[in-house]
Amino acid sequence: MNFEQIHVVCVGNSTLDRVWLVDQLPVGGGKFRAHDYLELGGGMAANAAVAVARLGGAASYWGRNGNDTAGHTMREELSGYKVDVAQFRLVDGARSSVSAILVSNDGERSIVNFRGSDIPADASWLPVAEIAKVQAVHGDVRWVAGALAAYTAARELGVPTVLDGEIAEPEDYQVLLPLVDHAIFSEPGLRSFLGDAVNVGDELSPVLGLQRARDLGCRVAAVTRGAKGTVWLDDAGVHFQPAFPVEVVDTTGAGDVFHGAYACAIAAGCGVAQAMRMASAVAAMKCTRKGGRAGIPTLAEVESFLARLEP
Ligand SMILES: Nc1ncnc2c1ncn2[C@@H]1O[C@H](COP(=O)(O)OP(=O)(O)OP(=O)(O)O)[C@@H](O)[C@H]1O
Ligand SMILES: [Mg+2]
């Protein structure tokens, strides 16, 4: 595999986590001291773009946030990971999506999320003609207008498309799935697409759910199930990629990174099974380090990880 010649556009969500490390989670009001503090970028499409860049591909992040300190911090961090941020718009008057996260010594968390405000949905400014020069488009469900614009152009230009199927309104899926080649859901995302329609008892029936997604037009429908691995459905039937056993430290962003790696592999012309295997290895390796981005391996590291597993 070689990702030096590929370019992936990732359209959608970018967030900023402000993390306070405290001895104990506060109970009630008062003043508390943190022994450490971190600012970490996250968000599905933004994390996927970092994965593409880390694996050696060219990555462009297309999205928007507020023209505030959080927006500038996110843009600078992405840029530091060599993600092209020319189409990361910071909008005057809008406020960025940020989370306050308190983490105690025993790993418990309190998370307060502000989804941002006055961030315009309009996507007409995206330079969609540039998609002619890239090898894959990845999108998420947090900016449906953006994903729709990019997928529409990609379809006309014959560029493959990948969707991160996280929790969204069922209507959003009706709009996006007909334009997507590879729809990769999380379990909660697949449930949000289906409602209760295909639960067997309390259990989600992944294959029935994935069939519903394919009925709307995507060629490959998959669901990532954390340590339980990934199930996908294509013309040939049902397939399974186990998760790789690793010493898990932090699973934050595993799904986002899986998508970035998968889009990279598809952009490079890999088959679906090979792309699933590579993405699973990248996501598992990410889980061995703290944070959503720090543990993302280079391509050489993934290849040696996979080679060690082979007889
Ligand atoms: N504990 C784990 N051990 C090994 N691999 C894992 C583990 N958790 C996740 N992965 C890998 O990452 C992929 C995506 O994880 P998961 O299904 O949890 O994503 P998600 O629900 O979208 O989570 P998020 O969006 O928070 O990253 C899995 O299919 C698997 O390949
Ligand atoms: Mg996810």
Short mmCIF file of C-alpha atoms and ligand atoms in Angstrom, two decimals:
data_model
loop_
_atom_site.label_atom_id
_atom_site.label_comp_id
_atom_site.label_asym_id
_atom_site.label_seq_id
_atom_site.Cartn_x
_atom_site.Cartn_y
_atom_site.Cartn_z
CA MET A 1 0.00 0.00 0.00
CA ASN A 2 1.11 3.54 -0.66
CA PHE A 3 -0.89 6.62 0.17
CA GLU A 4 1.57 9.22 -1.15
CA GLN A 5 -0.43 9.80 -4.32
CA ILE A 6 -3.88 10.04 -2.78
CA HIS A 7 -5.91 13.03 -1.67
CA VAL A 8 -9.06 12.71 0.48
CA VAL A 9 -11.56 15.46 1.28
CA CYS A 10 -13.28 15.11 4.69
CA VAL A 11 -16.45 17.18 5.08
CA GLY A 12 -18.24 17.76 8.39
CA ASN A 13 -17.70 18.12 12.06
CA SER A 14 -14.86 19.63 14.10
CA THR A 15 -15.08 20.12 17.86
CA LEU A 16 -12.80 21.23 20.67
CA ASP A 17 -12.51 19.38 23.97
CA ARG A 18 -11.23 21.40 26.91
CA VAL A 19 -10.11 18.76 29.40
CA TRP A 20 -9.43 19.34 33.10
CA LEU A 21 -7.70 16.51 34.98
CA VAL A 22 -8.83 16.52 38.61
CA ASP A 23 -8.32 14.22 41.58
CA GLN A 24 -12.07 13.77 42.06
CA LEU A 25 -15.10 14.89 40.11
CA PRO A 26 -16.67 17.89 41.86
CA VAL A 27 -19.96 17.35 43.66
CA GLY A 28 -22.05 20.53 43.86
CA GLY A 29 -20.70 24.08 43.62
CA GLY A 30 -17.32 25.37 44.83
CA LYS A 31 -13.77 25.99 43.63
CA PHE A 32 -11.66 23.08 42.46
CA ARG A 33 -8.08 22.70 41.28
CA ALA A 34 -7.05 20.78 38.16
CA HIS A 35 -3.60 19.16 38.09
CA ASP A 36 -3.47 19.24 34.31
CA TYR A 37 -5.30 20.83 31.39
CA LEU A 38 -5.49 19.91 27.69
CA GLU A 39 -7.14 21.29 24.58
CA LEU A 40 -7.86 18.51 22.10
CA GLY A 41 -9.48 18.77 18.72
CA GLY A 42 -12.09 16.17 17.82
CA GLY A 43 -15.09 15.67 15.57
CA MET A 44 -15.76 12.93 13.06
CA ALA A 45 -14.57 14.48 9.80
CA ALA A 46 -11.73 16.40 11.45
CA ASN A 47 -10.36 13.27 13.14
CA ALA A 48 -10.73 11.33 9.89
CA ALA A 49 -8.69 14.01 8.09
CA VAL A 50 -5.93 13.71 10.70
CA ALA A 51 -5.87 9.93 10.15
CA VAL A 52 -5.49 10.41 6.39
CA ALA A 53 -2.59 12.85 6.89
CA ARG A 54 -0.88 10.64 9.48
CA LEU A 55 -1.09 7.66 7.09
CA GLY A 56 0.74 9.69 4.46
CA GLY A 57 -2.12 10.86 2.24
CA ALA A 58 -3.04 14.45 1.44
CA ALA A 59 -6.06 15.46 3.53
CA SER A 60 -8.36 18.45 3.21
CA TYR A 61 -10.86 19.27 5.91
CA TRP A 62 -13.99 21.14 4.75
CA GLY A 63 -16.13 22.53 7.54
CA ARG A 64 -17.07 25.53 9.57
CA ASN A 65 -17.13 26.80 13.13
CA GLY A 66 -17.21 30.12 15.00
CA ASN A 67 -14.62 32.84 14.50
CA ASP A 68 -13.65 32.56 18.18
CA THR A 69 -10.67 31.25 20.15
CA ALA A 70 -11.95 27.65 19.97
CA GLY A 71 -12.31 27.91 16.17
CA HIS A 72 -8.75 29.20 15.78
CA THR A 73 -7.37 26.53 18.13
CA MET A 74 -9.05 23.78 16.07
CA ARG A 75 -7.78 25.16 12.81
CA GLU A 76 -4.21 25.51 14.10
CA GLU A 77 -4.18 21.98 15.51
CA LEU A 78 -5.41 20.49 12.23
CA SER A 79 -2.84 22.48 10.35
CA GLY A 80 -0.16 21.12 12.71
CA TYR A 81 -1.18 17.61 11.60
CA LYS A 82 -0.62 18.74 7.97
CA VAL A 83 -4.34 18.81 7.16
CA ASP A 84 -5.21 21.44 4.54
CA VAL A 85 -7.61 23.86 6.27
CA ALA A 86 -8.17 26.36 3.45
CA GLN A 87 -11.87 25.39 3.46
CA PHE A 88 -12.25 25.40 7.26
CA ARG A 89 -14.37 28.53 7.60
CA LEU A 90 -14.52 30.47 10.85
CA VAL A 91 -17.74 32.43 10.67
CA ASP A 92 -18.14 35.87 12.29
CA GLY A 93 -20.98 35.89 14.79
CA ALA A 94 -21.10 32.08 15.02
CA ARG A 95 -19.85 30.22 18.10
CA SER A 96 -17.83 27.03 17.98
CA SER A 97 -18.73 23.58 19.24
CA VAL A 98 -16.82 22.95 22.50
CA SER A 99 -16.93 20.49 25.39
CA ALA A 100 -15.80 20.91 28.97
CA ILE A 101 -14.53 17.52 30.18
CA LEU A 102 -13.52 16.74 33.74
CA VAL A 103 -11.55 13.52 34.17
CA SER A 104 -10.83 12.16 37.63
CA ASN A 105 -7.83 10.06 38.66
CA ASP A 106 -9.91 6.87 38.41
CA GLY A 107 -10.90 7.73 34.82
CA GLU A 108 -14.48 8.85 35.46
CA ARG A 109 -15.69 11.71 33.28
CA SER A 110 -18.19 14.54 33.35
CA ILE A 111 -18.76 15.99 29.89
CA VAL A 112 -20.68 19.15 29.11
CA ASN A 113 -21.09 19.80 25.38
CA PHE A 114 -22.08 23.03 23.66
CA ARG A 115 -22.89 22.25 20.04
CA GLY A 116 -22.14 25.81 18.94
CA SER A 117 -24.58 28.43 17.71
CA ASP A 118 -25.41 30.37 14.56
CA ILE A 119 -23.16 28.15 12.44
CA PRO A 120 -24.77 28.45 9.01
CA ALA A 121 -25.81 25.26 7.22
CA ASP A 122 -25.20 26.82 3.79
CA ALA A 123 -22.64 24.85 1.74
CA SER A 124 -22.81 26.77 -1.55
CA TRP A 125 -19.30 28.20 -0.95
CA LEU A 126 -17.59 24.78 -1.03
CA PRO A 127 -15.28 24.50 -4.05
CA VAL A 128 -16.85 21.21 -5.16
CA ALA A 129 -15.15 21.31 -8.59
CA GLU A 130 -11.88 20.50 -6.73
CA ILE A 131 -13.30 17.02 -6.07
CA ALA A 132 -12.26 16.17 -9.63
CA LYS A 133 -8.67 16.09 -8.34
CA VAL A 134 -9.19 13.84 -5.28
CA GLN A 135 -9.57 10.06 -4.94
CA ALA A 136 -12.24 9.87 -2.19
CA VAL A 137 -14.72 12.04 -0.31
CA HIS A 138 -15.54 11.31 3.32
CA GLY A 139 -18.49 12.95 5.08
CA ASP A 140 -20.35 12.84 8.37
CA VAL A 141 -23.92 13.47 9.49
CA ARG A 142 -23.29 16.72 11.41
CA TRP A 143 -23.26 18.92 8.31
CA VAL A 144 -25.76 17.33 5.97
CA ALA A 145 -25.75 20.23 3.47
CA GLY A 146 -21.96 20.05 3.22
CA ALA A 147 -21.88 16.28 2.75
CA LEU A 148 -24.69 16.51 0.22
CA ALA A 149 -22.87 19.11 -1.87
CA ALA A 150 -19.62 17.14 -1.83
CA TYR A 151 -21.26 13.76 -2.51
CA THR A 152 -23.30 15.17 -5.39
CA ALA A 153 -20.15 16.45 -7.06
CA ALA A 154 -18.29 13.21 -6.31
CA ARG A 155 -21.04 11.13 -7.89
CA GLU A 156 -20.93 13.25 -11.07
CA LEU A 157 -17.15 12.97 -11.19
CA GLY A 158 -16.99 9.24 -10.38
CA VAL A 159 -15.12 9.76 -7.09
CA PRO A 160 -15.90 7.20 -4.33
CA THR A 161 -17.74 8.39 -1.22
CA VAL A 162 -17.66 7.22 2.41
CA LEU A 163 -20.13 8.18 5.18
CA ASP A 164 -19.67 8.11 8.96
CA GLY A 165 -23.14 6.95 10.03
CA GLU A 166 -23.36 8.35 13.55
CA ILE A 167 -26.55 9.30 15.43
CA ALA A 168 -28.70 11.46 13.13
CA GLU A 169 -32.27 12.07 12.08
CA PRO A 170 -33.66 9.27 9.87
CA GLU A 171 -34.52 11.92 7.22
CA ASP A 172 -30.84 12.82 6.92
CA TYR A 173 -30.07 9.24 5.94
CA GLN A 174 -32.81 9.28 3.32
CA VAL A 175 -31.01 12.20 1.68
CA LEU A 176 -27.42 11.00 2.04
CA LEU A 177 -27.48 7.24 1.50
CA PRO A 178 -28.50 7.36 -2.19
CA LEU A 179 -25.26 9.32 -2.87
CA VAL A 180 -22.91 7.19 -0.76
CA ASP A 181 -20.84 4.23 -1.94
CA HIS A 182 -19.62 3.09 1.50
CA ALA A 183 -21.88 3.77 4.51
CA ILE A 184 -20.14 2.79 7.75
CA PHE A 185 -22.37 3.15 10.79
CA SER A 186 -21.64 2.98 14.50
CA GLU A 187 -24.14 0.84 16.40
CA PRO A 188 -25.99 3.88 17.85
CA GLY A 189 -25.92 5.45 14.38
CA LEU A 190 -27.48 2.39 12.77
CA ARG A 191 -30.18 2.39 15.43
CA SER A 192 -30.93 6.07 14.77
CA PHE A 193 -31.34 5.33 11.04
CA LEU A 194 -33.69 2.41 11.70
CA GLY A 195 -35.69 3.43 14.73
CA ASP A 196 -36.84 0.24 16.45
CA ALA A 197 -37.69 -1.40 13.14
CA VAL A 198 -35.13 -4.19 13.14
CA ASN A 199 -34.46 -4.87 16.79
CA VAL A 200 -34.87 -8.51 17.71
CA GLY A 201 -35.91 -8.22 21.35
CA ASP A 202 -33.51 -5.55 22.63
CA GLU A 203 -30.78 -6.60 20.24
CA LEU A 204 -30.04 -4.79 17.03
CA SER A 205 -30.05 -7.11 14.03
CA PRO A 206 -27.09 -5.69 12.09
CA VAL A 207 -27.65 -7.53 8.85
CA LEU A 208 -31.29 -6.51 8.50
CA GLY A 209 -30.29 -2.95 9.31
CA LEU A 210 -27.49 -2.91 6.75
CA GLN A 211 -29.87 -4.30 4.14
CA ARG A 212 -32.15 -1.30 4.77
CA ALA A 213 -29.20 1.01 4.13
CA ARG A 214 -28.35 -0.81 0.89
CA ASP A 215 -31.98 -0.53 -0.19
CA LEU A 216 -31.43 3.25 -0.23
CA GLY A 217 -28.56 2.90 -2.68
CA CYS A 218 -25.19 2.49 -0.93
CA ARG A 219 -23.04 -0.32 -2.33
CA VAL A 220 -21.32 -1.29 0.91
CA ALA A 221 -23.11 -0.95 4.26
CA ALA A 222 -21.14 -1.64 7.44
CA VAL A 223 -21.47 -1.32 11.18
CA THR A 224 -18.51 -0.96 13.54
CA ARG A 225 -19.11 -2.61 16.89
CA GLY A 226 -16.11 -1.60 18.99
CA ALA A 227 -14.16 -4.60 20.26
CA LYS A 228 -16.73 -6.87 18.59
CA GLY A 229 -15.41 -5.91 15.15
CA THR A 230 -17.08 -4.81 11.93
CA VAL A 231 -19.87 -6.44 9.92
CA TRP A 232 -20.50 -5.42 6.32
CA LEU A 233 -22.86 -6.26 3.55
CA ASP A 234 -22.20 -5.96 -0.17
CA ASP A 235 -23.38 -7.64 -3.39
CA ALA A 236 -21.62 -10.86 -2.38
CA GLY A 237 -23.27 -11.10 1.06
CA VAL A 238 -22.32 -10.67 4.71
CA HIS A 239 -18.68 -10.34 5.83
CA PHE A 240 -16.90 -9.87 9.14
CA GLN A 241 -13.67 -8.22 10.20
CA PRO A 242 -12.72 -8.96 13.83
CA ALA A 243 -11.26 -6.16 15.95
CA PHE A 244 -7.55 -6.60 16.65
CA PRO A 245 -6.70 -7.45 20.26
CA VAL A 246 -4.68 -4.59 21.78
CA GLU A 247 -4.08 -3.11 25.22
CA VAL A 248 -6.80 -0.51 25.22
CA VAL A 249 -6.06 2.81 26.91
CA ASP A 250 -8.63 5.13 25.30
CA THR A 251 -11.20 4.41 22.58
CA THR A 252 -12.06 8.10 21.93
CA GLY A 253 -12.31 8.70 18.21
CA ALA A 254 -11.75 5.05 17.23
CA GLY A 255 -14.68 5.22 14.83
CA ASP A 256 -13.57 8.53 13.31
CA VAL A 257 -10.06 7.22 12.71
CA PHE A 258 -11.43 3.96 11.28
CA HIS A 259 -13.30 6.04 8.70
CA GLY A 260 -10.26 8.12 7.76
CA ALA A 261 -8.15 5.00 7.27
CA TYR A 262 -10.90 3.27 5.30
CA ALA A 263 -11.32 6.29 3.00
CA CYS A 264 -7.55 6.29 2.44
CA ALA A 265 -7.54 2.63 1.44
CA ILE A 266 -10.50 3.08 -0.91
CA ALA A 267 -8.82 6.16 -2.42
CA ALA A 268 -5.73 4.02 -3.06
CA GLY A 269 -7.82 1.45 -4.94
CA CYS A 270 -7.91 -1.29 -2.28
CA GLY A 271 -10.79 -3.77 -2.17
CA VAL A 272 -13.35 -3.55 0.63
CA ALA A 273 -11.99 -6.48 2.67
CA GLN A 274 -8.46 -5.06 2.58
CA ALA A 275 -9.73 -1.58 3.49
CA MET A 276 -11.71 -2.98 6.46
CA ARG A 277 -8.68 -4.87 7.72
CA MET A 278 -6.37 -1.87 7.44
CA ALA A 279 -8.93 0.47 9.06
CA SER A 280 -9.45 -1.97 11.94
CA ALA A 281 -5.71 -2.14 12.56
CA VAL A 282 -5.35 1.67 12.50
CA ALA A 283 -8.32 2.10 14.88
CA ALA A 284 -7.04 -0.59 17.27
CA MET A 285 -3.57 1.00 17.34
CA LYS A 286 -5.14 4.39 18.07
CA CYS A 287 -6.84 2.84 21.13
CA THR A 288 -3.46 2.07 22.73
CA ARG A 289 -2.72 5.78 23.36
CA LYS A 290 -4.64 8.53 25.18
CA GLY A 291 -6.68 10.97 23.10
CA GLY A 292 -8.40 10.76 19.74
CA ARG A 293 -5.40 11.64 17.58
CA ALA A 294 -2.10 10.96 19.34
CA GLY A 295 -2.18 7.20 18.79
CA ILE A 296 -2.91 7.23 15.06
CA PRO A 297 -0.10 5.21 13.45
CA THR A 298 1.86 5.89 10.29
CA LEU A 299 1.39 3.50 7.37
CA ALA A 300 4.75 1.84 8.11
CA GLU A 301 3.64 1.19 11.70
CA VAL A 302 0.33 -0.35 10.55
CA GLU A 303 2.07 -2.54 8.02
CA SER A 304 4.51 -3.87 10.59
CA PHE A 305 1.61 -4.43 13.07
CA LEU A 306 -0.25 -6.46 10.43
CA ALA A 307 2.86 -8.33 9.33
CA ARG A 308 3.54 -9.46 12.92
CA LEU A 309 0.08 -11.06 13.02
CA GLU A 310 0.58 -13.06 9.87
CA PRO A 311 2.12 -16.52 10.12
N1 LIG B 1 -11.54 -1.98 22.28
C1 LIG B 1 -11.16 -2.07 21.00
N2 LIG B 1 -10.20 -2.94 20.62
C2 LIG B 1 -9.81 -3.05 19.32
N3 LIG B 1 -10.35 -2.30 18.32
C3 LIG B 1 -11.33 -1.43 18.64
C4 LIG B 1 -11.77 -1.25 19.99
N4 LIG B 1 -12.74 -0.29 19.99
C5 LIG B 1 -12.86 0.10 18.71
N5 LIG B 1 -12.04 -0.56 17.89
C6 LIG B 1 -11.93 -0.47 16.42
O1 LIG B 1 -12.48 0.76 16.02
C7 LIG B 1 -13.65 0.55 15.21
C8 LIG B 1 -14.65 1.63 15.51
O2 LIG B 1 -15.01 1.57 16.88
P1 LIG B 1 -16.49 1.84 17.39
O3 LIG B 1 -17.42 0.89 16.75
O4 LIG B 1 -16.45 1.85 18.88
O5 LIG B 1 -16.75 3.31 16.82
P2 LIG B 1 -17.79 4.41 17.25
O6 LIG B 1 -18.94 3.77 17.99
O7 LIG B 1 -18.08 5.19 16.06
O8 LIG B 1 -16.97 5.26 18.31
P3 LIG B 1 -16.45 6.80 18.22
O9 LIG B 1 -17.29 7.50 17.22
O10 LIG B 1 -16.63 7.29 19.61
O11 LIG B 1 -15.04 6.70 17.85
C9 LIG B 1 -14.10 -0.87 15.55
O12 LIG B 1 -14.82 -1.45 14.48
C10 LIG B 1 -12.76 -1.57 15.78
O13 LIG B 1 -12.17 -1.92 14.54
MG MG B 2 -18.22 7.15 15.54
#
